[in-house]
Short mmCIF file of C-alpha atoms and ligand atoms in Angstrom, two decimals:
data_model
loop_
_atom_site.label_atom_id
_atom_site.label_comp_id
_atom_site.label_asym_id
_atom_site.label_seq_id
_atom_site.Cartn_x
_atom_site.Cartn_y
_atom_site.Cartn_z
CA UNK A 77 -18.00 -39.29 -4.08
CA UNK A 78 -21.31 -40.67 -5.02
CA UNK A 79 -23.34 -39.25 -1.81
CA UNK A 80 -25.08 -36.00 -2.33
CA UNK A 81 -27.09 -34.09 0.13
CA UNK A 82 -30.64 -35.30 -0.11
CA UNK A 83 -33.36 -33.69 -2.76
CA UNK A 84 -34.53 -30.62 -1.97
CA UNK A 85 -31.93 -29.56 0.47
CA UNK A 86 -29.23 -27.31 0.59
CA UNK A 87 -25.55 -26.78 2.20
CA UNK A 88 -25.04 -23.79 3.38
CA UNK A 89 -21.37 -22.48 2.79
CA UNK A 90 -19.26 -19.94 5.02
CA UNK A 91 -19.72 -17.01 1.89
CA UNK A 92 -23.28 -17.67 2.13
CA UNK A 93 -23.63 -18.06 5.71
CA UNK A 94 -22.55 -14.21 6.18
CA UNK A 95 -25.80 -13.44 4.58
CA UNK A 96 -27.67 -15.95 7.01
CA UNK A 97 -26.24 -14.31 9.67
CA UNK A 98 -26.92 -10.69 8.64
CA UNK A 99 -30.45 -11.55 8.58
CA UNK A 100 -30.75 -13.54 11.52
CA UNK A 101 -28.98 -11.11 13.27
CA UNK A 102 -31.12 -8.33 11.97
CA UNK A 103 -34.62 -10.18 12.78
CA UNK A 104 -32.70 -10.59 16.50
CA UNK A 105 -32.18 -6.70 16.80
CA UNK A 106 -35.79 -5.48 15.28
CA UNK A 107 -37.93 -8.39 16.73
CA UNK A 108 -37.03 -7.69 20.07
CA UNK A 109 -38.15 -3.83 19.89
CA UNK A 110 -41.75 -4.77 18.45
CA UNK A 111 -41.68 -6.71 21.97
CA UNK A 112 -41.14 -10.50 20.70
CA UNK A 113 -39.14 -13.10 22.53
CA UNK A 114 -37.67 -15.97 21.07
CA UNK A 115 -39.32 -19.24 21.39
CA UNK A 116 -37.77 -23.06 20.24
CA UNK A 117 -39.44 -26.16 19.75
CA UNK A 118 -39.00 -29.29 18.97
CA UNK A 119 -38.17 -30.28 15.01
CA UNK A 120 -40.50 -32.87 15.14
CA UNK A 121 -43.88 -32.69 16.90
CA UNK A 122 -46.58 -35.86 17.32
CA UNK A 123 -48.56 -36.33 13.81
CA UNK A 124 -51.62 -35.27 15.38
CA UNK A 125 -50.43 -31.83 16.19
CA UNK A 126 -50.09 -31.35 12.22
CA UNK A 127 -53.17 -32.77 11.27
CA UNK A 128 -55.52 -31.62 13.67
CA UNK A 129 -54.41 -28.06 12.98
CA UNK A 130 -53.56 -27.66 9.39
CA UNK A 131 -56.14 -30.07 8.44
CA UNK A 132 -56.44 -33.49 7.13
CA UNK A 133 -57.23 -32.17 3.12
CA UNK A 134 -54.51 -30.01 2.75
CA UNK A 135 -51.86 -30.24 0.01
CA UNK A 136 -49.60 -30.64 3.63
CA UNK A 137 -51.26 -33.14 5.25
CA UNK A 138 -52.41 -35.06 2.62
CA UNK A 139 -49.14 -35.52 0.76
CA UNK A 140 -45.78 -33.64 2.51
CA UNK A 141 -45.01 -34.56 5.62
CA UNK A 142 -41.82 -36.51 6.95
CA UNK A 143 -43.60 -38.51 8.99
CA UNK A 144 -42.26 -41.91 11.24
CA UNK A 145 -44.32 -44.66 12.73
CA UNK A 146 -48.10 -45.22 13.12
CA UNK A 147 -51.12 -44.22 15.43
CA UNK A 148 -50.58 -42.23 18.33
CA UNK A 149 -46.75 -42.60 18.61
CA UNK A 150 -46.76 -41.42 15.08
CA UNK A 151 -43.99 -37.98 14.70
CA UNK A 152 -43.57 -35.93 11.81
CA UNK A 153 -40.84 -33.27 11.15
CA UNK A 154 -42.29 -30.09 11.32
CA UNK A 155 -43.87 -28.29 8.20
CA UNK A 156 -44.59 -25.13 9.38
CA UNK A 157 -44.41 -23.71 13.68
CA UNK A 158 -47.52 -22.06 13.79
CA UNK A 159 -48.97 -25.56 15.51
CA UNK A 160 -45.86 -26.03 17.43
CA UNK A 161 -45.72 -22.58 19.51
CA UNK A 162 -49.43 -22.93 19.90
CA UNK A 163 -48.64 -26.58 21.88
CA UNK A 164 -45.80 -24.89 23.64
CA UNK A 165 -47.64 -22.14 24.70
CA UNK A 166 -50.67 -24.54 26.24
CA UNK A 167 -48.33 -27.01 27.54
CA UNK A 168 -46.53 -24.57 29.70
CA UNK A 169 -49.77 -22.93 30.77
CA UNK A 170 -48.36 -19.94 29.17
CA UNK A 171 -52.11 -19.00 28.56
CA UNK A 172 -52.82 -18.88 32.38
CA UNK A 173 -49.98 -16.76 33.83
CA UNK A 174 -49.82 -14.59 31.05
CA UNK A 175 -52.35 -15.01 28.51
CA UNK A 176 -50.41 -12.38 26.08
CA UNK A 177 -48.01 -13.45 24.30
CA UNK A 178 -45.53 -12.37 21.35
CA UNK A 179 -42.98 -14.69 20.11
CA UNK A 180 -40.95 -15.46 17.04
CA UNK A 181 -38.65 -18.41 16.17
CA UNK A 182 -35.87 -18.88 13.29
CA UNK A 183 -35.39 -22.24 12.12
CA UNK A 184 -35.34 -25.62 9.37
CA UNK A 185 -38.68 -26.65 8.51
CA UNK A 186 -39.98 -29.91 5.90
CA UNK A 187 -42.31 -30.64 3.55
CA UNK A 188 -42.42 -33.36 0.60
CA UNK A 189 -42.86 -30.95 -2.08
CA UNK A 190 -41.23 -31.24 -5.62
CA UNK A 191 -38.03 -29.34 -5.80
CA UNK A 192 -37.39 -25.93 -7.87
CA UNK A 193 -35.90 -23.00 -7.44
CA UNK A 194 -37.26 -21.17 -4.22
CA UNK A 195 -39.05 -24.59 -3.26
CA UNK A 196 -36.88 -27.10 -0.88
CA UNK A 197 -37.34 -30.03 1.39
CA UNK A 198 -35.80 -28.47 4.03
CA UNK A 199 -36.17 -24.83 4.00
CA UNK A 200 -36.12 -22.30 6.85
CA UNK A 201 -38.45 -19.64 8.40
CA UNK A 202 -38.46 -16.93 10.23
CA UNK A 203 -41.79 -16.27 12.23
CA UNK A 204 -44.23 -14.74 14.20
CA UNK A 205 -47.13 -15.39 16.92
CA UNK A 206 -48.82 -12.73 18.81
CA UNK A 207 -50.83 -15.25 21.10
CA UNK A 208 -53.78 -14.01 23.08
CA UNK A 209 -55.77 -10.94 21.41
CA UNK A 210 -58.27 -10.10 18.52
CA UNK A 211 -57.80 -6.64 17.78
CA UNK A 212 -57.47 -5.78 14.28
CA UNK A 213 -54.26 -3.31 15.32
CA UNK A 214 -52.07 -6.73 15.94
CA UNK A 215 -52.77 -7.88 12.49
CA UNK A 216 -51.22 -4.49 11.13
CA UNK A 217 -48.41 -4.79 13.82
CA UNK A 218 -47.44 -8.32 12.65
CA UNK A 219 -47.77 -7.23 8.61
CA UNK A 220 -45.64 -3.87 8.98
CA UNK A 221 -43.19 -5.86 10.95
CA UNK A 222 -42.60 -8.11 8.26
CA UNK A 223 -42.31 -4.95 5.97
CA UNK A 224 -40.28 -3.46 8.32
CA UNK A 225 -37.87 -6.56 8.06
CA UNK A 226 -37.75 -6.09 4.51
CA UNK A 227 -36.65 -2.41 4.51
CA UNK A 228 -33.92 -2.55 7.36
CA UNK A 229 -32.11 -5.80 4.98
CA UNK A 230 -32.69 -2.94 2.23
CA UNK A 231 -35.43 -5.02 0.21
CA UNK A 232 -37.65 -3.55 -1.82
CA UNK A 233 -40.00 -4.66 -4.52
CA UNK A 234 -41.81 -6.49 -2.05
CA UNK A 235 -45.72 -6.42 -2.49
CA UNK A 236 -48.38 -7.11 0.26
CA UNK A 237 -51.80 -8.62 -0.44
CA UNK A 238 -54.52 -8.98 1.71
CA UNK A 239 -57.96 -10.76 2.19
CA UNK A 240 -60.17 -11.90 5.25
CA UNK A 241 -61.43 -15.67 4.53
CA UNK A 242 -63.72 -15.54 7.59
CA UNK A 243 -64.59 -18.78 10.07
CA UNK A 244 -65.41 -22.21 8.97
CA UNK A 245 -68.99 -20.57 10.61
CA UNK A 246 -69.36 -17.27 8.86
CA UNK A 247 -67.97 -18.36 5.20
CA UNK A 248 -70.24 -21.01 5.10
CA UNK A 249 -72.18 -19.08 2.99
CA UNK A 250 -69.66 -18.43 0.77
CA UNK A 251 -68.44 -21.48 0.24
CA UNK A 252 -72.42 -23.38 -0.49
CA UNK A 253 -72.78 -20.24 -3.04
CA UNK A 254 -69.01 -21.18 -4.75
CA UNK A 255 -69.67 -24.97 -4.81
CA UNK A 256 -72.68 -24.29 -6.98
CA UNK A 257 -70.93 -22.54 -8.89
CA UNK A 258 -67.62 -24.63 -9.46
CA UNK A 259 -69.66 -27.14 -9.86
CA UNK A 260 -71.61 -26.00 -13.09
CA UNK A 261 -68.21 -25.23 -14.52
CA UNK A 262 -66.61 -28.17 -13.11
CA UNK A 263 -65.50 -29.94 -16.70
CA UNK A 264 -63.28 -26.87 -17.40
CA UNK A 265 -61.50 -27.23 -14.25
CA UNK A 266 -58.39 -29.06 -13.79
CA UNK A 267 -59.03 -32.73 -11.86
CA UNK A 268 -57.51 -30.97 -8.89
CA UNK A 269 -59.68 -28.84 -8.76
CA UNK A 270 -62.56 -30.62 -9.37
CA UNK A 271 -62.04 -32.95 -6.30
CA UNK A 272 -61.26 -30.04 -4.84
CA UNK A 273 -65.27 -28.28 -4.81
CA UNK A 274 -66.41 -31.08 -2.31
CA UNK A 275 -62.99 -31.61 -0.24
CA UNK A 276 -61.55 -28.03 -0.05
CA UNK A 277 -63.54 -26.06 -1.76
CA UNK A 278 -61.23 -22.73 -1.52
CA UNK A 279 -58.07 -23.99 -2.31
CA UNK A 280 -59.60 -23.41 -6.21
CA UNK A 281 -59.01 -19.79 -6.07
CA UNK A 282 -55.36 -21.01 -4.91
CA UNK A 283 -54.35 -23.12 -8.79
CA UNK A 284 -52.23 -21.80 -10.62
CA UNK A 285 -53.99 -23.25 -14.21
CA UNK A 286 -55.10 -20.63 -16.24
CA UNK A 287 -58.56 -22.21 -16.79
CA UNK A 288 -59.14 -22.65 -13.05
CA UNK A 289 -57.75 -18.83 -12.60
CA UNK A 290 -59.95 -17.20 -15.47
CA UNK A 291 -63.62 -19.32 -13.87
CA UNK A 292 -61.99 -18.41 -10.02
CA UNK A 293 -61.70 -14.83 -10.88
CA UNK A 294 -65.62 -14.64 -12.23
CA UNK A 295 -66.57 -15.83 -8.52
CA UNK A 296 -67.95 -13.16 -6.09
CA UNK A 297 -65.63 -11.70 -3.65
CA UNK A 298 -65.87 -13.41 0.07
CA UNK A 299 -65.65 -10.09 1.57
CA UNK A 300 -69.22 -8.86 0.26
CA UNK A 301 -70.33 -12.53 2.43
CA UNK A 302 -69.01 -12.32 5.64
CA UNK A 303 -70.34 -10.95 9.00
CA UNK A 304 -70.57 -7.11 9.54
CA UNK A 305 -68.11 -7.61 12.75
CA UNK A 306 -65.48 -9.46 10.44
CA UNK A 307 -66.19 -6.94 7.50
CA UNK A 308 -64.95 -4.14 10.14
CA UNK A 309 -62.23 -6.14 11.49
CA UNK A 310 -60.78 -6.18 8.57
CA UNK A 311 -61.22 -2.23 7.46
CA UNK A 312 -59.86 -1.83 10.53
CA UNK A 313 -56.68 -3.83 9.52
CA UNK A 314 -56.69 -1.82 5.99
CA UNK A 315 -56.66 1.71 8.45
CA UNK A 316 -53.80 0.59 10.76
CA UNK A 317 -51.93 -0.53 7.79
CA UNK A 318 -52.51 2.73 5.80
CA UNK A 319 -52.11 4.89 9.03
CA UNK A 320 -48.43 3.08 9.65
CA UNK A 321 -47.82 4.04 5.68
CA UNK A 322 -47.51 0.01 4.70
CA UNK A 323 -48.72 -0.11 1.13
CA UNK A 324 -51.06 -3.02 0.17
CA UNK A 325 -53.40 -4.50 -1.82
CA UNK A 326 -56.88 -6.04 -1.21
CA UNK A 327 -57.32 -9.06 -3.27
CA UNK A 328 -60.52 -11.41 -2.41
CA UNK A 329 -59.08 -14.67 -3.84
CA UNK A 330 -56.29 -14.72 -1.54
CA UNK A 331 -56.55 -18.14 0.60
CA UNK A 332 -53.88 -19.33 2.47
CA UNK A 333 -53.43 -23.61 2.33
CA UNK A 334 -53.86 -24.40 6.10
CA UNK A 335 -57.10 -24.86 7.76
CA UNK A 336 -56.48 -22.92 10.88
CA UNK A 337 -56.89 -19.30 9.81
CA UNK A 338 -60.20 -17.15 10.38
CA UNK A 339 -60.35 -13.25 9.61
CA UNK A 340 -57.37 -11.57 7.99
CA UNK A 341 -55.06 -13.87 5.72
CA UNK A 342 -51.85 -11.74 3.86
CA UNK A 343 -49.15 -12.55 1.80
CA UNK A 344 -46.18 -10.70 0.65
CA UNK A 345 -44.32 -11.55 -2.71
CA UNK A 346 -41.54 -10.20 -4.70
CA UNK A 347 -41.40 -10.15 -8.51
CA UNK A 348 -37.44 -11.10 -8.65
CA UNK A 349 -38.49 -14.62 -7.16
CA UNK A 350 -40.26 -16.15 -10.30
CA UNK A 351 -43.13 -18.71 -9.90
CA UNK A 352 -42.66 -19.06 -5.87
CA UNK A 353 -42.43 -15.83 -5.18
CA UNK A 354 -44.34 -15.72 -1.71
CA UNK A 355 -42.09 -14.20 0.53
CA UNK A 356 -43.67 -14.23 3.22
CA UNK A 357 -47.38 -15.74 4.20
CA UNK A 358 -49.69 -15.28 7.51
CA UNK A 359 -53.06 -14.45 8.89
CA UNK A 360 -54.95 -14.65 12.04
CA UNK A 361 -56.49 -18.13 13.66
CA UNK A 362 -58.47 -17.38 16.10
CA UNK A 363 -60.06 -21.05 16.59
CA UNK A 364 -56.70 -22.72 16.76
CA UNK A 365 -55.85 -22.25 20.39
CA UNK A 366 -59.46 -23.62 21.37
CA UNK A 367 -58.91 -26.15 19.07
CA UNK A 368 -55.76 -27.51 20.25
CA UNK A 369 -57.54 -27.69 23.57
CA UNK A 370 -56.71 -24.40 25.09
CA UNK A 371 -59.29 -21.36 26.02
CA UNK A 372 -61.37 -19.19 22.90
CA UNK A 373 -57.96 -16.90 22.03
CA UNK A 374 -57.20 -14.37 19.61
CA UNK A 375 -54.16 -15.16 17.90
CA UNK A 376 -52.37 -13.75 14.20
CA UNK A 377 -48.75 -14.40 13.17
CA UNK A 378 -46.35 -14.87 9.77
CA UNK A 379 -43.68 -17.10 8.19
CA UNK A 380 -41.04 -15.63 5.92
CA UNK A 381 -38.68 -18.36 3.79
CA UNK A 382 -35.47 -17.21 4.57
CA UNK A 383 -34.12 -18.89 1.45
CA UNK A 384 -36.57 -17.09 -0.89
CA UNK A 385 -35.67 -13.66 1.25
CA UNK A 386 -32.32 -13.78 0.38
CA UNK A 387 -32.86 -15.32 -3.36
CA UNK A 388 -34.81 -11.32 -3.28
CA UNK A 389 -32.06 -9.56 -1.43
CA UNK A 390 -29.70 -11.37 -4.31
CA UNK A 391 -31.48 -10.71 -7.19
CA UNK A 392 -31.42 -6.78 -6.06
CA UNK A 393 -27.80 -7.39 -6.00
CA UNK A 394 -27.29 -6.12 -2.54
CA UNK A 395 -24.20 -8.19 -1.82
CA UNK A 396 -22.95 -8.31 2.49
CA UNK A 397 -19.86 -7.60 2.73
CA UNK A 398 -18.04 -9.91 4.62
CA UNK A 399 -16.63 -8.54 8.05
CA UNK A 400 -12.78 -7.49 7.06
CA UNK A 401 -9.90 -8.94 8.53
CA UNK A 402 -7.92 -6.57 10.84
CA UNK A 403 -4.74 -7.75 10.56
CA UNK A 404 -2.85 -10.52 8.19
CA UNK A 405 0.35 -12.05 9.55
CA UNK A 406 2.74 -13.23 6.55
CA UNK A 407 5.45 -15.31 7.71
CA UNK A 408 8.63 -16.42 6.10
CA UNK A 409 10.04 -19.76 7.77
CA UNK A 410 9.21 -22.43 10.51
CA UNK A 411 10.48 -20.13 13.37
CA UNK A 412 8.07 -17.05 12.18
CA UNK A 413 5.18 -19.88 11.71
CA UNK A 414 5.38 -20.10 14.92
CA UNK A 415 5.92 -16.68 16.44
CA UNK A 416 2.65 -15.94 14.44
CA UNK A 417 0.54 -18.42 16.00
CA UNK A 418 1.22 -16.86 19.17
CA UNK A 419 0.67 -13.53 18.04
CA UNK A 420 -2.48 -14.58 16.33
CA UNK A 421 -3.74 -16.54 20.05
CA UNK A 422 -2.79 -13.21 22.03
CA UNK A 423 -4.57 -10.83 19.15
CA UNK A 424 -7.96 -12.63 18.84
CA UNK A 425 -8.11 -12.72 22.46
CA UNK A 426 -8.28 -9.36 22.55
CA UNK A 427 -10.53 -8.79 19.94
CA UNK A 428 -9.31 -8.83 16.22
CA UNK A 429 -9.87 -10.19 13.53
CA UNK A 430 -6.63 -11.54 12.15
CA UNK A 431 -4.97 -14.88 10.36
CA UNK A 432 -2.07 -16.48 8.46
CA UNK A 433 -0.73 -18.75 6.63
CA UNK A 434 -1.07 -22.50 6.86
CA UNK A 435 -0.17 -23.42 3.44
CA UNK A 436 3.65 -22.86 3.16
CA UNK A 437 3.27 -20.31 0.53
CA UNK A 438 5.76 -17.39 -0.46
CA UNK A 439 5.53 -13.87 0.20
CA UNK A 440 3.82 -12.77 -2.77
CA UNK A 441 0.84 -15.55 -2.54
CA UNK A 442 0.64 -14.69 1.20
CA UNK A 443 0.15 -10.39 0.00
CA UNK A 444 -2.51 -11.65 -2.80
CA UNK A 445 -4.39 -13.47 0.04
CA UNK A 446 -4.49 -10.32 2.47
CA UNK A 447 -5.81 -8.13 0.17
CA UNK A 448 -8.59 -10.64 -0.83
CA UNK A 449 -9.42 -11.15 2.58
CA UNK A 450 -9.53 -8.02 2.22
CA UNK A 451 -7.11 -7.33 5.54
CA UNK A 452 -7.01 -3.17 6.94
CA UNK A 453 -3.26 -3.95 8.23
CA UNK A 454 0.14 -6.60 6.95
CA UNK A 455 2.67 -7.52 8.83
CA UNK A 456 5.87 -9.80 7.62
CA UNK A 457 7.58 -11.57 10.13
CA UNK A 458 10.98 -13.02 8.84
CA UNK A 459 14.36 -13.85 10.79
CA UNK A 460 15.08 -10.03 11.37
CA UNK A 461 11.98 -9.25 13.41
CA UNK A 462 12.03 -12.70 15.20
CA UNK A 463 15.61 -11.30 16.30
CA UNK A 464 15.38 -7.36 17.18
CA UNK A 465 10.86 -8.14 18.20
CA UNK A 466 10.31 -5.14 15.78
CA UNK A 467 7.60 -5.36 13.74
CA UNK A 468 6.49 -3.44 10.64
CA UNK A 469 3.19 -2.38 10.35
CA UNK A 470 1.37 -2.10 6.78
CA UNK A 471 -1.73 0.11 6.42
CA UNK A 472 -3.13 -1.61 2.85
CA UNK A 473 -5.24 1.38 2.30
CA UNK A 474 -2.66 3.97 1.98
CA UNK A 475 0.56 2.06 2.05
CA UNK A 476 2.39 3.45 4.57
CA UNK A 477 4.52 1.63 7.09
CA UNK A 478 5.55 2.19 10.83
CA UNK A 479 7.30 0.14 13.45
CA UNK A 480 6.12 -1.03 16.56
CA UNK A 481 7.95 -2.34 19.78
CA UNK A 482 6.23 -5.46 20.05
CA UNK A 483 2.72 -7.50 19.57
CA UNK A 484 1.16 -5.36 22.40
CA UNK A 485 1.85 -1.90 20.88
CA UNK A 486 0.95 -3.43 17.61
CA UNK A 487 -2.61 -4.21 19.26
CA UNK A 488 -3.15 -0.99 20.56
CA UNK A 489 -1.96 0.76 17.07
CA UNK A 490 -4.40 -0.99 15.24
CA UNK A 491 -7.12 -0.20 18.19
CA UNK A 492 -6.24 3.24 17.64
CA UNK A 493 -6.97 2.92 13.98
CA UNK A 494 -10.35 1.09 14.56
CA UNK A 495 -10.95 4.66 16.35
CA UNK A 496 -10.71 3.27 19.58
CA UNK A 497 -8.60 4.64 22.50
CA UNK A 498 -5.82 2.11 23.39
CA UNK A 499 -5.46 3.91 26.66
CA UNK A 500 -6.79 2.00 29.45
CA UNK A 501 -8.10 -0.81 27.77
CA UNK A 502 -7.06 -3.90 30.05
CA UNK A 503 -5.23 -6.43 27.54
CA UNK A 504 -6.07 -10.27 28.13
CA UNK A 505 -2.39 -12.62 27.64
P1 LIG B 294 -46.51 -20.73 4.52
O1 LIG B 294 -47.14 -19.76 3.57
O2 LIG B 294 -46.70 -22.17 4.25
O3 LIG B 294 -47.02 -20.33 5.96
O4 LIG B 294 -44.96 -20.46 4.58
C1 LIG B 294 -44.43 -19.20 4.81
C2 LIG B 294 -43.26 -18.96 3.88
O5 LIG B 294 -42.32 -20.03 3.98
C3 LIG B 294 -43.61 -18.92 2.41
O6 LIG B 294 -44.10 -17.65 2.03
C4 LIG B 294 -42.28 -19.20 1.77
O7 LIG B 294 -41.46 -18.04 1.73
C5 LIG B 294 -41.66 -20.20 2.72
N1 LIG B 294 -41.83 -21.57 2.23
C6 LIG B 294 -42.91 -22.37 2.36
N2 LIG B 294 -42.70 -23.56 1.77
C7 LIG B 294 -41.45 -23.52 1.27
C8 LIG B 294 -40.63 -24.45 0.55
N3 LIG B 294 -41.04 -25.69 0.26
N4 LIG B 294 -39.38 -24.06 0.18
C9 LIG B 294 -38.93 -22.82 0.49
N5 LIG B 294 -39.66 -21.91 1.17
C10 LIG B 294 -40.89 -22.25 1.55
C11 LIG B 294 -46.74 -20.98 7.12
O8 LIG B 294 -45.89 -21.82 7.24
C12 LIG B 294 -47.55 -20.49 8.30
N6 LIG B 294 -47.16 -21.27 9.49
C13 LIG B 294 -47.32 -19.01 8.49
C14 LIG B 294 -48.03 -18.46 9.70
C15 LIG B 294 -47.50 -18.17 10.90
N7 LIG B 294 -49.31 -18.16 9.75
C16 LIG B 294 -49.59 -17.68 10.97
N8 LIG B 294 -48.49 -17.71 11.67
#
């Protein structure tokens, strides 16, 4: 066939979907005991949402977004949900009846970037927003429960920097003092860049050119500029952080490619990921709730890439194992085809994992397929169980057999393998 899925995007097949689900599920579990409920939104969202809070010269903005129609009927496919929960939340009042609010979301996200390994068209996040408070102890909360994502899926490697970028207010020092000096050393930048000092002026310390990255790194740190309140904030951050045992690293030319963040910005990478190897990216923006039209709020959150998570968890080799089949029915005729798709309706009712044939094979194929499914019990039905109802049970891991009355008692032996007490469970037919 000459139709492929589209640039930059990516099927997702059952063997690889097990890992999916192992870290949705996971983010589910711990998510909920930091206190986070779930929130959805829309995939796409009206244009202005995306440029009014990520800002209109951004890399996003200016060049990556899906985006259909003109003016103010203009929609765009989500980049990013930071924007989108912060509409949610004002749009249901949320910051009236209960101005405090923690919630996380799992889902496809797009930009128009150019396609590598770790960088898609459609890629997914998983994310945080703790909507409705300043204090310095959420920004710690939100950083050591990305970390503490990490460790339950059994990732290490992981590295967290951090940086405070300050308020389009309080860096404006800052940013007159590195315009001045960008600007004497402007030839040796890259064009970018040098369009950058007037339009963006931070997103220099952000290339990845070596000649931008050795003049960058000669620039004074932001931290030594901003506002004693914002300098504390953010030792305050650095305490929590070190008091929950999260290891980081401060590193001033850390600046994050959306407009909306004030105070603390982090990211985490991991070395296995090769040149995109952010993990995991977030900060506070305090301004962005006021901005959007909504009351002066405190607000801090994060976005992991769940494709680039589980490139990580991959490159660490540390395979899921997919959930094992409890029992394989092999059949041997028409008349046992059908016995076992009985058997099979009446067993997963009740709870296991089991399958067959559907392929007409032999005996032997039908064994080879068990034991890669990697199936705890066997059973063959032929003509001589379809006549005495008999049926031999095979434990694969030791290889011993035993005979059971019927389909029932074979449910409850294999129960009472699974360590569970077949007495008194109620069977549904
Ligand atoms: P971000 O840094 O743009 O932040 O994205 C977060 C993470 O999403 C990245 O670290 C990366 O793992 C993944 N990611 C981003 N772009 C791509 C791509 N093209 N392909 C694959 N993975 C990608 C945000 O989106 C902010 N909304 C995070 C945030 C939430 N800040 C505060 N709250």
């Amino acid at each position: 066939m000459d139709i492929q899925a589209p640039l930059g995007t990516e099927d997702i097949l059952p063997e690889q979907a097990a890992l999916w689900q192992k870290a949705e599920a996971t983010v589910r579990d711990l998510f909920a005991r930091y206190g986070y409920g779930e929130i959805r939104t829309p995939i796409f969202e009206s244009t202005r949402l995306f440029v009014r809070s990520i800002g209109e010269s951004t890399d996003i903005v200016e060049k990556e977004m899906y985006t259909l129609g003109k003016g103010d009927d203009s929609l765009t496919l989500r980049p990013e949900a930071t924007a989108p929960v912060v509409r949610s939340y004002l749009e249901h009042n949320l910051h009236k009846t209960k101005a405090f609010q923690k919630l996380y979301y799992v889902g496809p996200m797009f930009r128009h970037e150019r396609p590598q390994a770790g960088r898609k068209r459609q890629f997914h996040q998983i994310g945080v927003e703790a909507l409705g408070a300043s204090d310095p102890l959420l920004d710690a909360e939100v950083i050591a429960l990305a970390c503490h994502l990490f460790d339950e899926l059994g990732l290490s490697g992981y590295r967290v920097r951090l940086n405070a970028i300050g308020t389009p207010q309080s860096r404006s020092g800052y940013r007159e003092l590195i315009q001045g000096e960008l600007s004497r050393q402007a030839e040796k930048l890259c064009p970018d860049c040098r369009r950058r000092i007037e339009r963006n002026v931070f997103r220099v310390l952000d290339c990845k050119q070596a000649g931008c990255i050795a003049i960058s790194r000669q620039l004074p740190s932001i931290l030594g500029h901003l506002p004693e309140p914002e300098r504390q904030h953010f030792a305050r951050v650095g305490e929590a952080l070190r008091a929950a045992n999260v290891p980081f690293e401060e590193d001033p030319y850390l600046v994050r490619g959306f407009d909306y963040y004030t105070a603390t910005v982090f990211e985490i990478a991991h070395g296995a990921l090769g040149a995109q190897d952010a993990l995991c990216g977030g900060g506070r923006y305090d301004n962005l709730v006021a901005d959007l039209g909504g009351p002066s709020l405190g607000a801090v959150g994060f976005a992991i890439g769940i494709e680039r998570l589980l490139m990580a968890l991959q490159a660490a080799s540390q395979p899921i194992a997919p959930k094992p089949l409890d029992l394989y029915i092999v059949t041997m005729g028409d008349a046992a085809r059908r016995a076992a798709f009985q058997h099979l309706n009446f067993l997963r009712r009740n709870g296991l994992a089991a399958d067959t044939d559907y392929e007409g094979r032999g005996l032997k194929a039908q064994m080879r397929t068990a034991n890669k499914l990697g199936a705890r019990f066997v059973t063959v039905l032929g003509d001589n169980e379809l006549a005495s109802g008999v049926l031999k049970l095979k434990n694969m891991a030791t290889g011993s057999e035993e005979e059971v009355a019927n389909i029932q008692a074979m449910l409850q032996k294999i129960r009472e393998h699974a360590g569970e007490s077949a007495g008194g469970i109620e069977l549904n037919t």
